[in-house]
CSV table of C-alpha atoms and ligand atoms in Angstrom, one decimal:
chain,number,residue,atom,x,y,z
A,122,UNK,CA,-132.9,131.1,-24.5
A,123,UNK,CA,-129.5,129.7,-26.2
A,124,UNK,CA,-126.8,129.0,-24.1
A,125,UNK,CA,-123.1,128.4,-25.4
A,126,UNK,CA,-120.7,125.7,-23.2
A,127,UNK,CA,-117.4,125.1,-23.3
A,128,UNK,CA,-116.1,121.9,-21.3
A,129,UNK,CA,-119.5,120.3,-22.3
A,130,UNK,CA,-118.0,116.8,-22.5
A,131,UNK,CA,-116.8,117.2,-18.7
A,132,UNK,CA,-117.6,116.0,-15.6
A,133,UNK,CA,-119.8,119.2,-15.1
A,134,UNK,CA,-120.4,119.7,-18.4
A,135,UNK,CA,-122.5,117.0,-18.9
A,136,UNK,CA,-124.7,117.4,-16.3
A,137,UNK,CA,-125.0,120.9,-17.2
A,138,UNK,CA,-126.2,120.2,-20.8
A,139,UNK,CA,-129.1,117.8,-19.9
A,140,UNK,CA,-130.5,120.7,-17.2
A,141,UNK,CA,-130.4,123.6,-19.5
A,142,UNK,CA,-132.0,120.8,-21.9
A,143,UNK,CA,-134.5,120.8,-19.5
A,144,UNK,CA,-134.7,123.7,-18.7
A,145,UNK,CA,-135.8,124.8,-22.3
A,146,UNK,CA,-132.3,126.1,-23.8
A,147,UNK,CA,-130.9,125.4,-26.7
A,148,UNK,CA,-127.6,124.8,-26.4
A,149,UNK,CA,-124.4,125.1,-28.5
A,150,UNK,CA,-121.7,123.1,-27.2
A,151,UNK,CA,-117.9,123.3,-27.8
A,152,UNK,CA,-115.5,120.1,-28.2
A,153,UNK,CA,-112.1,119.6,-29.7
A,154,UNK,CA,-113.6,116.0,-30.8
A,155,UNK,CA,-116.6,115.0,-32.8
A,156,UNK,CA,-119.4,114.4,-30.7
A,157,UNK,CA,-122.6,113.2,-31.1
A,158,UNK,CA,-125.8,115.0,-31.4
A,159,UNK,CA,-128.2,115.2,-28.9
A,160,UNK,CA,-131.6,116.7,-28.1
A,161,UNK,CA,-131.7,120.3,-27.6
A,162,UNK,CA,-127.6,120.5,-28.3
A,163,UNK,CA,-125.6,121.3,-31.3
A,164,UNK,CA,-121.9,120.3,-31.0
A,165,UNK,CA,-119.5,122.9,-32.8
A,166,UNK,CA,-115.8,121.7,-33.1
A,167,UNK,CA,-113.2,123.8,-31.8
A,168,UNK,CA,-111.5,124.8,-28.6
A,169,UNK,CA,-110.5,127.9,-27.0
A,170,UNK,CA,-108.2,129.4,-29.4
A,171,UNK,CA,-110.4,128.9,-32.4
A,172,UNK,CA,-114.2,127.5,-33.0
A,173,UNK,CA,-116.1,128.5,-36.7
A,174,UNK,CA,-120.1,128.7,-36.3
A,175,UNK,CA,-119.9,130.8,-33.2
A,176,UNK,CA,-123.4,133.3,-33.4
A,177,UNK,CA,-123.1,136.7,-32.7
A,178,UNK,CA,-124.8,136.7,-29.7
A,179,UNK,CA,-126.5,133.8,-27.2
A,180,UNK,CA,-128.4,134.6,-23.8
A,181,UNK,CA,-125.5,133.0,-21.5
A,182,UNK,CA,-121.9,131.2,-22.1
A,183,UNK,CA,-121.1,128.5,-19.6
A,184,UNK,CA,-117.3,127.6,-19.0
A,185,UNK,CA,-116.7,123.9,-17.4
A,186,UNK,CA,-112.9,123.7,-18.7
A,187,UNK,CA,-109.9,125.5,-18.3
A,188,UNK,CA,-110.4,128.9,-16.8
A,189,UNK,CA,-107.1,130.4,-17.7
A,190,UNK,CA,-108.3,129.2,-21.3
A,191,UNK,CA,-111.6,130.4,-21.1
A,192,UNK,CA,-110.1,134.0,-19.8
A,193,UNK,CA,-108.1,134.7,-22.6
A,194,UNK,CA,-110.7,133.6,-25.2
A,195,UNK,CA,-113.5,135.5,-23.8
A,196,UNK,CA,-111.0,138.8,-23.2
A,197,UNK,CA,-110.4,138.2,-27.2
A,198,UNK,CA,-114.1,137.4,-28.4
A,199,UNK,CA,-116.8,139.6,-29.8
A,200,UNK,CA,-119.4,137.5,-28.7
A,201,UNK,CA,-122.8,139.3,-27.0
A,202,UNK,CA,-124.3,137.6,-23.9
A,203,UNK,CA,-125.5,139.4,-20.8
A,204,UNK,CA,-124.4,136.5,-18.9
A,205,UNK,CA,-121.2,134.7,-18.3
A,206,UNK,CA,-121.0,131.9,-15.7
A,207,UNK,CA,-117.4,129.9,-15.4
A,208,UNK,CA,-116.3,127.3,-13.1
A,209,UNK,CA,-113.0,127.8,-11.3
A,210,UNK,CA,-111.9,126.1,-8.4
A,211,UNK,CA,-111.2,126.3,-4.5
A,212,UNK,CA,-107.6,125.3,-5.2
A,213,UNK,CA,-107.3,129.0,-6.0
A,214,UNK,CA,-107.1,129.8,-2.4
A,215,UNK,CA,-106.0,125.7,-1.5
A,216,UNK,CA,-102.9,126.0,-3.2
A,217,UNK,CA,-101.6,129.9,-3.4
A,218,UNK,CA,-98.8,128.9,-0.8
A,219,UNK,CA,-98.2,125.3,-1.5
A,220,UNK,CA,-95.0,124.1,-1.4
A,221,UNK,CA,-95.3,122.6,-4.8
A,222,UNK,CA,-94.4,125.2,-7.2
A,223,UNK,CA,-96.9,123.4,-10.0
A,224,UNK,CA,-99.3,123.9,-7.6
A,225,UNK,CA,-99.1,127.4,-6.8
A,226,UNK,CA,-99.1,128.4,-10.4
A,227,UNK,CA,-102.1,126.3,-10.6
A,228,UNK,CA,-103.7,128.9,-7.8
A,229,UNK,CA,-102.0,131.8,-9.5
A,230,UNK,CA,-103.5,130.7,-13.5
A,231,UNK,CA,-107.2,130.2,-11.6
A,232,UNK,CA,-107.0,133.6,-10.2
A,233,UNK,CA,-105.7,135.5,-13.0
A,234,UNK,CA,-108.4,133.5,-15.2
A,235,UNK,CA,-111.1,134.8,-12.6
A,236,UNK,CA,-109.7,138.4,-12.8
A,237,UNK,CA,-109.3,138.4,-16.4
A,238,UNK,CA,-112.8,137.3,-16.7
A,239,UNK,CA,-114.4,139.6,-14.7
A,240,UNK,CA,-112.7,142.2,-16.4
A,241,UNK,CA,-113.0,141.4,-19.4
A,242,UNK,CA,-117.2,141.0,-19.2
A,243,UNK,CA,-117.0,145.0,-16.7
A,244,UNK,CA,-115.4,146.2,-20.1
A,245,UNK,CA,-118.4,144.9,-22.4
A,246,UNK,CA,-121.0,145.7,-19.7
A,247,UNK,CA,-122.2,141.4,-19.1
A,248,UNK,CA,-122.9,140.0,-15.9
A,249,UNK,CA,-119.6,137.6,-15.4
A,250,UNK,CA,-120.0,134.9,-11.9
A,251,UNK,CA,-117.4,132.8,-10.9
A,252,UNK,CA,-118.1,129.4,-9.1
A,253,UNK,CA,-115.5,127.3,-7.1
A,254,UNK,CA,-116.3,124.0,-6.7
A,255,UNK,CA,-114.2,121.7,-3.7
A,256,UNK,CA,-113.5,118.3,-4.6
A,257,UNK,CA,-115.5,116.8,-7.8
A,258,UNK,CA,-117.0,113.4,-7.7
A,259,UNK,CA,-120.0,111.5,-9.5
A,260,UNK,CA,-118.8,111.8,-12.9
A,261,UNK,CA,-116.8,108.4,-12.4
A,262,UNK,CA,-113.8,110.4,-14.1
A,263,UNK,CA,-112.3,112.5,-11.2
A,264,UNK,CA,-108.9,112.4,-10.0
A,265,UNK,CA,-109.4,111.8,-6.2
A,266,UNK,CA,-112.2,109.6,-5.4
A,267,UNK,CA,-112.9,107.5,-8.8
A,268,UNK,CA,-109.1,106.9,-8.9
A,269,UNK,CA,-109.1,105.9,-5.3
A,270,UNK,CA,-112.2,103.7,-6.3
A,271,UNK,CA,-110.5,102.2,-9.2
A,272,UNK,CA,-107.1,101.3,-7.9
A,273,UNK,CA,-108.7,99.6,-4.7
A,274,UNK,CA,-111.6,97.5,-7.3
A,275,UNK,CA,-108.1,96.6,-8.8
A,276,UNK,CA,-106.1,95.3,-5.7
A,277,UNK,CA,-108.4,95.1,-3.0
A,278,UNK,CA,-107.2,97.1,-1.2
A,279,UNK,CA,-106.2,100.8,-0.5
A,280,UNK,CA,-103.4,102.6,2.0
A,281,UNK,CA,-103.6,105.7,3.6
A,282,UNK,CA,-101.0,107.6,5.7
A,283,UNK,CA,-102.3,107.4,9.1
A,284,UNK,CA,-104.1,110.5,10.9
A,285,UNK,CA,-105.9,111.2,7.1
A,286,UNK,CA,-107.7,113.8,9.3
A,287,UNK,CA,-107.6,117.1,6.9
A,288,UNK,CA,-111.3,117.9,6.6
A,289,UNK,CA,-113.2,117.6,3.0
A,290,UNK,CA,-116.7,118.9,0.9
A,291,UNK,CA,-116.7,116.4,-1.9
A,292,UNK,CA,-119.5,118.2,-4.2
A,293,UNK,CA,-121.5,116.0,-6.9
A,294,UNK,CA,-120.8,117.3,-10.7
A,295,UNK,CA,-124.8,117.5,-10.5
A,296,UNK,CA,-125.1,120.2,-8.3
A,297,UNK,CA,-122.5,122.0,-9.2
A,298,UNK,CA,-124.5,122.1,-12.5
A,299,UNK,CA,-127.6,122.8,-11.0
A,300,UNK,CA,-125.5,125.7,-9.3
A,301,UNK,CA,-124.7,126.8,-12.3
A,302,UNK,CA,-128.3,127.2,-13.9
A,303,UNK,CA,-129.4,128.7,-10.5
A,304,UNK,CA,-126.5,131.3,-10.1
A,305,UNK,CA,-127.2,132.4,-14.4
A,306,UNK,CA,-130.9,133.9,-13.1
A,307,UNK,CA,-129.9,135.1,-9.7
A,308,UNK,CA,-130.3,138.9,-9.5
A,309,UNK,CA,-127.1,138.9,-6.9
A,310,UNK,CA,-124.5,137.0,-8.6
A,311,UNK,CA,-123.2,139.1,-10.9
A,312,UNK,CA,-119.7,140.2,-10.5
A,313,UNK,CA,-118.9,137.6,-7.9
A,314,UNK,CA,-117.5,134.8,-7.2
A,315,UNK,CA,-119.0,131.6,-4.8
A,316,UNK,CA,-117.3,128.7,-3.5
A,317,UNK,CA,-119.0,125.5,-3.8
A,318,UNK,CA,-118.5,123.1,-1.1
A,319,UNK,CA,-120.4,119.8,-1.2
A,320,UNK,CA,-123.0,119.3,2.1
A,321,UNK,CA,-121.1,117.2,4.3
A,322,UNK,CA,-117.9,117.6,6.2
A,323,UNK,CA,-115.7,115.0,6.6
A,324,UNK,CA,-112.5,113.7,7.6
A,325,UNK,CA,-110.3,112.5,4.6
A,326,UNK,CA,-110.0,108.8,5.9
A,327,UNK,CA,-113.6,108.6,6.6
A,328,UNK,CA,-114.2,110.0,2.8
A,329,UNK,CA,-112.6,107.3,1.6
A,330,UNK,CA,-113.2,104.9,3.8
A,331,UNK,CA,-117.2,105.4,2.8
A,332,UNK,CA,-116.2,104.9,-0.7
A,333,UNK,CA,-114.6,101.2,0.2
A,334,UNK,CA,-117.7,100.5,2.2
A,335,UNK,CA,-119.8,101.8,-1.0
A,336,UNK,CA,-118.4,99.0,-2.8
A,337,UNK,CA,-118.7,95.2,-3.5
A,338,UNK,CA,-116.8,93.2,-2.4
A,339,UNK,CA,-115.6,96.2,-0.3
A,340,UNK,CA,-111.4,96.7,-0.4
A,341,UNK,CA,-110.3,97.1,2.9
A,342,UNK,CA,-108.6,100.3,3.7
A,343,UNK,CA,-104.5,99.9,5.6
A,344,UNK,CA,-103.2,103.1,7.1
A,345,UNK,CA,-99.6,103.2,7.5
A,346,UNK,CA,-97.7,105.4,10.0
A,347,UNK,CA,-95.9,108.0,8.5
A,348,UNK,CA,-92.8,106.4,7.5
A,349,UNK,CA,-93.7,103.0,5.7
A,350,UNK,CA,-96.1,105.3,3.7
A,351,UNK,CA,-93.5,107.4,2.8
A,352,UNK,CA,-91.7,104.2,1.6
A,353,UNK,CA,-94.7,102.6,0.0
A,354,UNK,CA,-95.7,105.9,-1.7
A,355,UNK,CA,-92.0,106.1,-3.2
A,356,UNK,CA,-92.1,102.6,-4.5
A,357,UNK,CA,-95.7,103.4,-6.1
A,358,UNK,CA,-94.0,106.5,-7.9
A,359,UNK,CA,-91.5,104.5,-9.1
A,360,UNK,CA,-93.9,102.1,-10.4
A,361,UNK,CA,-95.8,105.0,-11.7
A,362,UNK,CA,-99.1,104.1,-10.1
A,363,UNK,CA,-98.8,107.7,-8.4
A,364,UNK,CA,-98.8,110.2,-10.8
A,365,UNK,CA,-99.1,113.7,-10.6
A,366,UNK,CA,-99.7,113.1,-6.8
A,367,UNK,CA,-96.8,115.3,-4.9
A,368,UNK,CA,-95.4,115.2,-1.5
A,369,UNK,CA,-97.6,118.9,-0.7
A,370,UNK,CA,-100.8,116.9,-2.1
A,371,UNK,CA,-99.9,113.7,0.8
A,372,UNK,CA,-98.6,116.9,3.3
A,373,UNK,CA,-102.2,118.3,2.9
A,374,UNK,CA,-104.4,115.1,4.0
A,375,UNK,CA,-104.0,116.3,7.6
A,376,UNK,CA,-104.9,119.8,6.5
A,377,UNK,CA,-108.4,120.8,6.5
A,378,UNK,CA,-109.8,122.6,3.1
A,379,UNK,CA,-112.9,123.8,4.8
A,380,UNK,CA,-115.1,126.3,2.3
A,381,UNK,CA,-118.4,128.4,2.9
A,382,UNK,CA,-121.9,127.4,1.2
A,383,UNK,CA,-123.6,130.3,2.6
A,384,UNK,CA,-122.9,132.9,0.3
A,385,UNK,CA,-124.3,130.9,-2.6
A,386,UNK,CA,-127.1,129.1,-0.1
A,387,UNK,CA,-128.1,133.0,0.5
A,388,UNK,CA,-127.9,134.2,-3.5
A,389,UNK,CA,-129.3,131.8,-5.3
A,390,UNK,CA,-130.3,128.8,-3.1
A,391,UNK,CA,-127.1,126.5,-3.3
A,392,UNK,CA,-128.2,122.8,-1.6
A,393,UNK,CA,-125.5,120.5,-2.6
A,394,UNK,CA,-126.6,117.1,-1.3
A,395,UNK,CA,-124.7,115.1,1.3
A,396,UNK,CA,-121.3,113.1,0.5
A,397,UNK,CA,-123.2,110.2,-2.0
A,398,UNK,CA,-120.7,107.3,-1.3
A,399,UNK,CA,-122.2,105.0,-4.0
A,400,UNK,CA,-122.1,107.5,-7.0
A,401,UNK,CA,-118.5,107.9,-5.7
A,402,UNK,CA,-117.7,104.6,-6.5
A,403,UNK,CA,-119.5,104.2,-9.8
A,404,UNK,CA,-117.3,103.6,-12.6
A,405,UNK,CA,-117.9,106.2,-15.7
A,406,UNK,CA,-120.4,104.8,-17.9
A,407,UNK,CA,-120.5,105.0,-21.6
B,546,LIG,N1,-112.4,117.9,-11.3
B,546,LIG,C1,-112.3,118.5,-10.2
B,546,LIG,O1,-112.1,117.9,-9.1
B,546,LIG,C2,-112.5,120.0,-10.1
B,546,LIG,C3,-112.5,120.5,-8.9
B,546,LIG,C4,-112.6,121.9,-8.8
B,546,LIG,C5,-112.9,122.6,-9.9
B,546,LIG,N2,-112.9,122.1,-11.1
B,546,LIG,C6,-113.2,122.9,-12.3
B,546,LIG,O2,-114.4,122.7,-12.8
B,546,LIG,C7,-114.4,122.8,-14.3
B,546,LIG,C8,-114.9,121.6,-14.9
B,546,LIG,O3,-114.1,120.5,-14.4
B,546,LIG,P1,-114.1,119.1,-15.2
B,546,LIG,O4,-113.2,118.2,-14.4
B,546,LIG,O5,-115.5,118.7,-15.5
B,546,LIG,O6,-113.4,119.6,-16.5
B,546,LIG,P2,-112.2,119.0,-17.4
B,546,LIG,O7,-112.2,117.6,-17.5
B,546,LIG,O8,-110.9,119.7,-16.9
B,546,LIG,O9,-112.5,119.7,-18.8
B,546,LIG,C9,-113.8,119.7,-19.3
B,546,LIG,C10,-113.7,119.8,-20.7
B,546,LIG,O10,-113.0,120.9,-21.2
B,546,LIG,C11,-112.4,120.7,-22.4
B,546,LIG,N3,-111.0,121.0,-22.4
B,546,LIG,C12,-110.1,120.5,-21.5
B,546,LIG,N4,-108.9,121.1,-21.8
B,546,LIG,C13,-109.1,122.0,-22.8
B,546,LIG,C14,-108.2,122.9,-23.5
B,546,LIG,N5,-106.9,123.0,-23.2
B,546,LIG,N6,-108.7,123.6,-24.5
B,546,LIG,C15,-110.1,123.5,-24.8
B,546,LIG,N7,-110.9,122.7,-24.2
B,546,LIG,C16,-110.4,121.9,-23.2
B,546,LIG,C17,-112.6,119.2,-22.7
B,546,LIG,O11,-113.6,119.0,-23.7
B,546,LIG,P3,-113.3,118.4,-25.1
B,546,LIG,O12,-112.3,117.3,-25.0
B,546,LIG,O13,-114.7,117.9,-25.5
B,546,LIG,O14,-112.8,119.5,-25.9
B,546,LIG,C18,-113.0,118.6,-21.4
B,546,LIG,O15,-113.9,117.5,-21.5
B,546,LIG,C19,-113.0,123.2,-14.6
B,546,LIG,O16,-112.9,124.6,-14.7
B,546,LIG,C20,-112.2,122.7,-13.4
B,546,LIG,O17,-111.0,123.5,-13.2
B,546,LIG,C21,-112.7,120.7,-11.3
């Protein structure tokens, strides 16, 4: 079986190459950057407007980058395979009505790329499947919790606003590439799209405040009432330790983003493993 993956060098990527390397595929991955060879992958340079060595046909494509990207191209590519499995995300449905307008066209770009991939493989008769992960962790590279990890292993210390309540699923990028593999051979998935939650629940604070614990020495974790974080948070935009981190992204840690497992639990056995505090907290390696 040969598998083609773009986002290979990702957070999910990378998992997924060393399953479908053990699961017996050959794989040929995608990267805008030179990239090392390893066993059972070839690395083809290129991105999603223009790769050279792409075969005519492969068993499955795998998307873990841009979706919106990965729409377009796939709409434009004459490329045979039955099967097309692409990562999305929740924040499809998270942030349609934000108040962030970045944000919603976010949401709006993640569901057009779903649309336009689903149509695109109904047109060419392949078996497209969506999958939606929650909030990634494990990789050491996310945006929420490794950059939470690494700003407190900096100062000691981390702030909150207080009543951090919003319910979350962080999901490990090894699942959701184990989901992956698992959702390419299920007879049910094609033509739909899952969420994937990760299998615990939690209240923001106590996300992070399981991350702290997870670490040595552990930073300890101050949670301001609403208006000295407003002021703290201001002054940590100014210094620009805050980037890309809005007022609707600080409005929503009170809000709970609460998806369902069961539909990929029920299709193709989807058994992400409890919040993992320690991998959390790991710095990237290599
Ligand atoms: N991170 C999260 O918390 C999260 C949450 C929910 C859903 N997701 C979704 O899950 C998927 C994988 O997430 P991720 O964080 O692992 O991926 P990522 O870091 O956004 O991207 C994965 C890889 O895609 C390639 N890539 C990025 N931008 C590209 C572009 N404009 N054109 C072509 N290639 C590009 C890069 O590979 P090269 O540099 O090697 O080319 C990158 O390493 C994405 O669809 C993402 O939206 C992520």
């Amino acid at each position: 079986m040969r598998a083609l993956v773009f986002g290979a060098s990702g957070q999910i990527g990378a998992p997924l190459l060393r399953r479908l390397h053990g699961a017996g595929w050959d794989v040929l991955a995608v990267s805008r950057e030179p990239r090392s060879a390893a066993p059972g992958v070839q690395w083809l340079r290129g991105d999603l407007q223009h790769c050279d060595g792409l075969p005519a046909a492969v068993d499955a494509i795998f998307s873990c980058g841009p979706l919106d990207h990965f729409a377009r191209w796939y709409a434009a590519s004459r490329i045979d395979a039955p099967r097309v499995l692409a990562f999305g995300s929740t924040s499809a449905a998270a942030k349609l009505d934000s108040a962030d307008p970045g944000e919603r066209d976010l949401a709006r770009r993640l569901r057009e790329g779903e649309d336009g991939v689903l149509a695109a493989a109904a047109v060419r008769g392949a078996a497209a499947t969506l999958l939606r992960p929650t909030l990634v962790y494990g990789a050491g590279r996310d945006l929420t919790l490794a950059r939470i990890a690494a700003f407190a292993r900096r100062r000691g210390w981390m702030v909150l606003p207080a009543r951090a309540t919003g319910l979350r699923q962080p999901v490990h990028v090894d699942d959701l590439a184990a989901a992956a593999l698992a959702a390419q051979s299920a007879a049910a998935s094609p033509g739909r799209g899952y969420d994937l939650p990760g299998g615990e629940t939690l209240p923001y604070r106590e996300m992070v405040a399981r991350l702290l614990g997870a670490m040595q020495p552990a930073p300890r974790l101050l949670e301001l009432p609403a208006p000295l974080f407003a002021i703290a948070f201001g002054a940590a935009r100014l210094a620009g330790v805050a980037r890309g981190i809005g007022d609707a992204a600080v409005g929503r840690l009170r809000e709970d983003l609460v998806f369902d497992a069961d539909p990929a639990a029920r299709d193709f056995g989807y058994a992400p493993r409890r919040f993992d505090a320690a991998s959390a907290a790991a710095p990237a390696s290599g």
